[in-house]
Every structure is written in structure tokens, then in C-alpha cells.
């Protein structure tokens, strides 16, 4: 993962996320650290992500009574203490033996929502029974729709409160570090008894050999949102929306929210990077004049998303007391 | 503090402020140098400050008679030799045994105004009796308003000519170097006999443990300017104005001037950086067409600030003969 | 050639074009590597080329059925599997003993078009007989028009399908590395029996001593397109168009296509760099409002080029199995 | 002088101006090299100058008959072979024993114009008698007008063809390297018998102790152009014009030409840098729409300067055969 240079005075306790990431680099096997932290291709887009966040400036207003600050908000009706969710990220046990169960407990502790990745190393059921955090479940749509249905229905049965459908990966990005590391795809916990996800050919990186390039349904299109509705009663959020055209389409098909994300720059060089997206997003709300057309278009569809939360990918951004690793692979914006 | 690389030819006497700062780095204990020179968080905003100043260009006009140049101006009616004031900065004795008394003498010598920080290591009274410089007094509003009143009335009694109220710090910025250095807050000279400002817990940086996060009144708002007026007859300047919206508000509530400042980038990453602010400020006066709306708004309130001076934070920018340290932590623009 | 730093994790098999180029650097004699990879003068424009490509962002649309993707297109009526052609580049035998014959076989294998450089180290005839790839032939117009005619008619007779006339080099760019390396111009294979192209003076780089500065017809102008038509029935593409004004002229004189190219930044500092050109090009198609005038002008001539393909200079971008070198000296856009 | 890094392949004969400058650095005493190559203050503006030149792109037009290229032009009626003049620069003997006499011979050889600096190490008369180059004479206006008159009348008598009055230096820029080097001002050759220009105090850099800060007439203004006209019949060019407002004024007072220059970034940080100036300049001619107002204003004064030449500061850019040093301290644009 592209990261600002660790300042020379780094010593003693870590004081910022950059220093936590450096500790993670020291603590983790290279193959896992690279997996968590790498971006697609030459990582130029990852670098742009970081720089774009740096470039964001705030216009502080003065003489406002801030003696009582309430950062709490609601997402899909659920009250959370801060407008920050834990984004879906894969394979927490690679970073810490307790895996997603610990992350869920941290979410509960912080009174926020965890979005569990379908690639979790703890099962849907294990995470559900570990604590009372509000949880969403992230997945793709597979060619074998019965498997998608199985996962979604298990999530619904286990009390997950929404489905987060990632829509930016009809093929996975080319992650060169994983190729170099000859990363292999393990059996996914949530698929045990359903399908083998282990891949044993020895042709480059195997991490994508299952799913994106073989299992995901590349024919998925807007009309399939209806199918999703037919197999689950949970609200549906689309993750990976990168253009205002698609934000409008999302309004039209009636999904319950969108997550503006470039997948942590892991889905391909040149992806419109999140900084710009965020800028656009913020501009929508700040009413920059040249956004008028876009706003008008959205409003004319009688519904408009409002920014609800930041969604932060971090195995342990919150459960900082449990594990020594922290990373910020992806920050997205959730609109509902 | 972010600084341009010291040029390789640095040798012999210092010839610019960068070289003075390098000397300060060599002369001071790290904990003090870091305190003076550090910015908030990853210091990206501090870096932007410096770059923004570098980027400012001047449009020199030619064939103008410059045989007699008069840089003198008046601020709140006081004649000064150059449009440069000494900004309030804390704890001069950490840099030099004579502290703010020496700085005040330097201001007197240069025929300009010193703004004394409430965190001075010489008392309000000591500085007042040391020389006949025109002095302003900088402070915050505390939860215990009697303490604010005490300080302001002492300043007024001692002949300080204006109150500079810093309004950009309902909470202090996260200064990572201070946290690393386990900086502790000493007893503040001006509070002796009033309240203990010493903090002895050992939880990270203690420099902010008193005041910003506990003592400052976070409920302070525009309506409280009236309270300030009720306890002092001195003119009031607001320091920390960063938006044109708040500049307009300042006109409306009738303060006597504003200082456009981002607190030397010490008050948080992403603060709208001073370079941009200065650009806006300069543009107001240069009449760039797209500033028309802002100007119209300000003018419609029947009053308009004009740029009066630069306000430079520097323990010894002026009293260069007294002490080996110089730094330029913050340059602001004063409008009255 | 300017190149991004090879990432530190480079080890094992190469995974991207940067790593292939690094291998080429290790495998080739410096004089040849420099010839292939160098840009004109201080290579600032070459650096701009690379950065411009990096800066291009894509606006991915979501939920589009991509289960069947067909990248095939037609160029001048010839069906190719991907919108990528092999651009003309000189002297493939310097990189690999089989030279352009191997490149042509690779083009055939990949079902795309190879553009043979007149400076090839295999003859027009050898390349033609080596495989059934669709081939175009690139050349200049020489002072001795009979030589141009000879080459073009041989190409036509050998079944080449179009003439690509490079128009950006009335003089060759100043390639400082070649000068340093005292590169000499060898006898060109395609000119054997026609004219000696060997140059034996010892005054700096000799690579340009033949052709550009002595043999090319510097008086060539738009009216000469007619002459070209008179000696060949093949379609004519102009390579090196860099301005919209000239794109319009190309429409007017009725050529069959243009290649927007800055000659891989080999033709002089400050040449309008390909990234900008590509941006303009893309904008034309994306309908950016400020392109309206240009579009209107083009359309008013009743004909408009559409982007047909990328044209990539690479001795072995495609025939990766034949040779260890890969470089991307120039990427152009082909409009027909 | 700020310079691009010398490319690693520098070896053998120099091939570009950067490599010549590196040779000069090796050959000259540091005090002289610094004097020739340094910019004002932190040299940020000098860095901007270089980057601005790099950033200039050219829009090459194709298929234009370039078999006969004529770069010759006329400046004030004098025919020169290329639109490049030698700008006035001081003290050529510090670089080469023959000094300005050799430079003048080089100008004659190249059929262009040399502008002699009043600070030359050969006298006005020596340069005049050395060759038949067309020469202009550069000077300032001194408090003692009789000295200005003396110099100008000697130049006129010696056949210099124009006066170039530098108007951007009522005070000299702060050149930190000269201060470090304790540069002292020698007796100026052209002032022998008139006034002592030697300065022997030991307070920092003495290079400016004579002239700019003591001898130059800081009261010089537009009305004094009339005085200049009264003592010389030569045409007058103003050097150092940096704003369009002053370009218009120059038209109004009827000078014969202007030189748009930022004095090689030697006259102060933040001086509007030459790259931007050149861009403005070029835009005037290229007819960029937003220049219309400026053009209209200029035209309404019934006269408009046209770009006549580049004016290059270089002790030996041209007389490359005479001396091993080359530098490009300043490139300006001459309008007449």
C-alpha cells in the first residue's frame, strides 16, 4: 500500500495510522501484508488516493458553540455513534488469530456497523453469534445463483441488516504483488460444504482464480437487482459506484444506498480515484454551482441520496486493543 | 516545522530565515524546538503553508519614483514603522532567558506592535513595565469567565491597547511531535494565584491538558462578543478567521479587526491553508472579478476591512540581536 | 527512455512492461538500448509522455453485462482481434536475431496488424513471406522520389495493405544519447541495390546523417499527397498529426486515416506531448463542451475520423514468447 | 543557478547547455560561478524560470515546405541571422581573459546583436573597436546624471545603435550567494576617471554597494524618458517590463521597444517569473481570447509591439569556440 514516508521521529507509541501501518508491515508475513496493502498494477491510483485525501481542505467556521458535539447518525435506521462504518475486507485471521469475530466485537464496542466480507475467515454464523454489533453482509453475485442465495439467506437468518453488493469487479484487478508472491486462494470458510474455492493450478496469482474471473457472474446488470430483491428482504446497498450517471441509475432502480468507492485502488489502474469522487460527492452537498445539473437530474427522479457515513477498510482501525495491525486500504462514502 | 532544505552553501553568518531556523534547531532542546516548529498531525498543512508562500508572485511595476519609501502604517490608530506585527506565540523563555520582555523591547526598537500571548513566560505586568512598545494582548475565553475577565482587565490596566481573541481553537490541534516528546504543561505565569495549570497525568501530550480541551469555553459563539465588550473597553480583534462568511459575520458583530490565520498549521490537518487565504485576501484588494460577489456582500454591510499588516510569529524575528533563534511559525493578515 | 522506478519487489517473472524494459536494459548493448529507449534532447517530453499516460483516468460504469466482451474492430476494413496495432519501429534485429519476421508472426498470432518500418532489418519481401499477418508499410518521402516509389510499389506488390506516411520529421530530433554513443547509420536493408545509406563521417551521431537531414524531402507539403496517390493505390495514413488544425486538413485532402503521435517524444523537446493529444482525442469523442467548435469544424467538412486503434511501438510487446525485450516507446491513436 | 540534474550519461563532449554549465562550474572560481549563476534569495524564482521554460510546448504543424528556412529578422532595422540577441551580462573577463571583446566577435560571426553591459570588463570603446558587430548599450540612470550622459554619449559616439535602459532595479535583488562569498565591487572599467566604484566597507556583499543602492537614481520615473531622449539620439529600449500595464505605458511614452524580462530571477523572490511572462507574450500573438482586452488596449494606442527576438544572457553561448563556459542566466523577449 502506498503510504507517506514514516516521519523520522517515529519512536515510542504510534500516534497515527501511518505508524500503525509500519508496525503491521513489521509484524506480518510479507505475503499477507502485500495482500492487504497492495493496489492494482503499478499502484499509481493508490498513490493518487492517498494524495487526494491529503489535498482535501476544510473550511473551519468560527464561534460556533461546540460544547456538545454529537457525531451520531443513523444508517438505514440504525443509530451509530460516529458516521464511520467498517468496510468489508477479506481474511482478518491472516492479521490476527481471532479474525472477524474480534473486529465485530470492536464495532459493537464503538457502537458502529461492521460490514462482513463474504471472504471472511470466520463464518457468517460465527461473527453473528460473537456479539450484538449491527452487521451488514457484503457479497457478489455468482454464476451459480444458488450459492449467492445460500449466502444471502444465511446472512438474513443470522440477523445481518443489509446486503452490500460489490459491483465494481466483474473481473478482479491485476495485483502485481500477489502475482509475485504466488498467493493461492484458500478454501473460503463461508463456502464450506457448498463448493470448493481452493485453486491448485500454478499459473501466477491464484487469489482470483476462484470467484472474480470464474465464479462471479459477469453478465450481472441493472435488471438483476430485481432478482436480488426476490431472494432477500434485506435492504440493498451498491458498493463501487464511481460516476454520477450510475448514481442516478441507482436512484432509479430503487436501491437503498450506494457506496462511492474505488475499491481501495485495487481494481485497476486509472480507475477514477476516490479523492476526486469524494470531491464530487462533497460538492454535491456544498452546492457548488457547476454541480447544479447533476443535482437537478437526481432530484428530478424524486429522490436524492445524502451522505451517511465514511466506510473505512481496516482490520483493526477500531479494535486497536486486540491486534497490532491497522491499515486504511479503502475509504468510501456511503449514501443512503 | 516544515522548512525548505537548507542550501548546501550554508556556512558563515545566516542570511535568511531558513538558516536562522536551522541554528535554532541546533541550539534548542528538541522538545522545545519541536513545540515551536511543529504543525498538527502529519504536517501536510504546514508544508502547504510554506509552499503557498513560495508560490506567491509579485507584479512589479517599473519607473515609479521609489526614492522615498514610507512603509509606516497605523493599526487601530497606532503609528508603526512597517506593516508587520509580532504575533502572539507562547513561552519565549524556552528559547531565551529574557523571554517576552526582550521581544517587547525589540518591538519598541523597531517601532511596531507586539501581541503578547496569554501563555507568556513573563507576566502581563513584567512585559508592560519593560518598555514603551505598543502592546496588544491575546487570549481565549475560559469556562471560568472570571479568569478571562481577570486577564483582560489586568491587560487593560497595564496599558495594552487591544484584545486579540483567538477563535480557531475550541480544541487544540493534534501535534504529534508534542505527544512523542511527552510535553507537559507547566504552570502558566499569568495564572499564578488564580488557578493551577500544571497537569500531571501521564497520558500522552499534556500541553493541551490544561486550557483548550478543559479550560477553554467550547460554547463560545458570536453572541459572546457582547460579553467581551462588557468587561473591557479595549478594541477587539478576532484571530483565526478563515472564511469569507466569517469575515462578513465579523463585520456584522462590529469587531475592530480580524486576523486571517490558520494558526501556523498547528490547528489540524486540512485547515484551509494560509496561502490560499492570503490569496483570497490579496484578491479582495486587487479586485479580481470573481471576488465581486464577496466584496459586494461585505460592502452591503456598510463596512469593509482593509489589510493593515502582516502578523508574524517569531520569538526573535526582530530582536535578532538578543537571541540566536528565529522562526516563522505563522504569518497572518490583519484587517481592521 | 524515461521509466517509472522499478518497484523494489521486482523479482521472479516480470509482471508489467516496466519490468520487461528493465530486462531489456540488462540484456541489450547500451548503444542499442539507448537507441530504442531514448527521447529527444533532455527527455523532458518523454517524461511528460509517461506522466500523461499515468494521469489518464477511466470512469468505470457498473452493472453492465460483460460476460461476452468483443474487443475486435476493423481498421481500413481489416478485422483485428483488439484495437491495438504494432507501430513502426526500426531495426528489430538489434534486439533479437529474427527481427521483424518474428514480430510479424506475433502479429499474425494475435490477429492484429503490424506496421513495418522502412528501416526494418528484414526486407519488405522477407517480412511479407514470413506469415499471413495484415501488414502496413511506413515510410517517408525522399528527395529522390524514385526511391520512395520503389519502396511503396514493392510494398504494394508484396501485399502490404496501406501506406503510413510519417510527417513529423522534416528533420530528426536531437537524440543526445545517440550522439554520446556515436551511433552510426548502417546500410538499410530495404535500400540495398538502390542507394548507400551508410555514413562514415565522424561528426557526432550518424544515425540521422542519412535520411532525415539529407535524404528526406523537406519541401514535402499537403499538395504532395496527390503525388503519393499517383504512385500507389494503397490507402494512405498520416502519422504525426498533433494539432486539430492539421486533423481538419487531413480530412480535407482525403487521406484514409491519421495517427496522432508525438513520435515517442523522439522528435524534439516541447513537442506537444501525446498525453495531451490523447486527452484532446478522447474529449472529442466524449463530447466535452469546449470541443464543440472543433467538432463542428470537422463535421462541416462532411467527414469525421473515429478512433480506431491504439498503435503501440514495441519490438516484442506481442511476441513476448520470442524475445526478452519489450518497450513501449510510443503509443499513438489511429483515426480512420 | 538552478539547473536540471546533469544526466548520468554525461561523458565525452558536452551536448547541451546543462552540460556546458556543469563544465563552467568545474572551471571557474566558486565566487565567480556563483555570481553568474545565482538568483535572488532562495532561488525559488530561478527554479520557476527553468521549469516554466520546460513546460512550454510547441504545436508543430505538418506538411509545410521547410526546405528553405530563413530565421533572419530585423531589430530596429538591423538585419540579424537569427531572432536571438546576446543580453547584457556583467564582467565577462571573470569567465575568460578576452572578456566582452570576444563576445562581440562571436556576435559578429553569428550575424546577431550584442548588448553590452555598462558593467563590462572591457570598455565601451574597446568593444566598439574590436569588430563590426551591431551593438546596443545597456545602462541605468544614475543620481549623477552627468555620468549617465557621459556613458550614453560615449556609446553613441562609438557607434552603438540603441540604448537598453534596465528599469527593474531601483534596488538590486538580495543575492545570498554573493553575500556568503563576500563578493566585493571592483572598479568598473567604464567609470575610470569618472567616479570610484570600488567599495571597501566590510558589511556583507559589496557587489551592490555601488550603483543600485547608492548610485542609481531611485526617483527615476516615466517622465524621465524625456530626459533620456534629450541627451541621446539613439533609440531607447526598456528592459525589465513585467506587466501588461507597463507595456501599455511604454507604448504611450513612445519608447522604441521593450524587453520582457525578470532579470534572470536575480531581482527578488516572487518576481513574476519569465515563463509566465513568455506565456502571456506568446498568447498576445497567438490570439488567445482572454487576451483580447489587453490587445485592444494596446491597439487603441495606435501602436503595438511585435515580438522581435529572444535575448539570451550568456557569456559564451555563441562564442563557444573561445571559452569553456556557457550559461543561460536569463532569457527575455524583445518587442519593438
mmCIF file of C-alpha atoms in Angstrom, chain B residues 7 23 34 56 66 99 119 138 160 176 183 201 219 239 272 276 291:
data_model
loop_
_atom_site.group_PDB
_atom_site.id
_atom_site.type_symbol
_atom_site.label_atom_id
_atom_site.label_comp_id
_atom_site.label_asym_id
_atom_site.label_seq_id
_atom_site.Cartn_x
_atom_site.Cartn_y
_atom_site.Cartn_z
ATOM 1 C CA UNK B 7 21.006 25.173 0.887
ATOM 2 C CA UNK B 23 20.577 27.487 14.033
ATOM 3 C CA UNK B 34 9.567 20.698 18.195
ATOM 4 C CA UNK B 56 3.016 33.997 -4.297
ATOM 5 C CA UNK B 66 10.901 54.988 -5.082
ATOM 6 C CA UNK B 99 11.629 35.835 27.278
ATOM 7 C CA UNK B 119 0.857 31.781 27.670
ATOM 8 C CA UNK B 138 -4.026 37.706 23.081
ATOM 9 C CA UNK B 160 -2.270 47.056 26.455
ATOM 10 C CA UNK B 176 2.207 14.603 17.137
ATOM 11 C CA UNK B 183 5.460 17.534 26.561
ATOM 12 C CA UNK B 201 -1.345 12.781 34.462
ATOM 13 C CA UNK B 219 -19.647 27.021 23.861
ATOM 14 C CA UNK B 239 -7.735 35.880 15.241
ATOM 15 C CA UNK B 272 -7.759 25.841 4.820
ATOM 16 C CA UNK B 276 -4.956 30.293 -0.088
ATOM 17 C CA UNK B 291 -14.338 38.359 -5.881
#
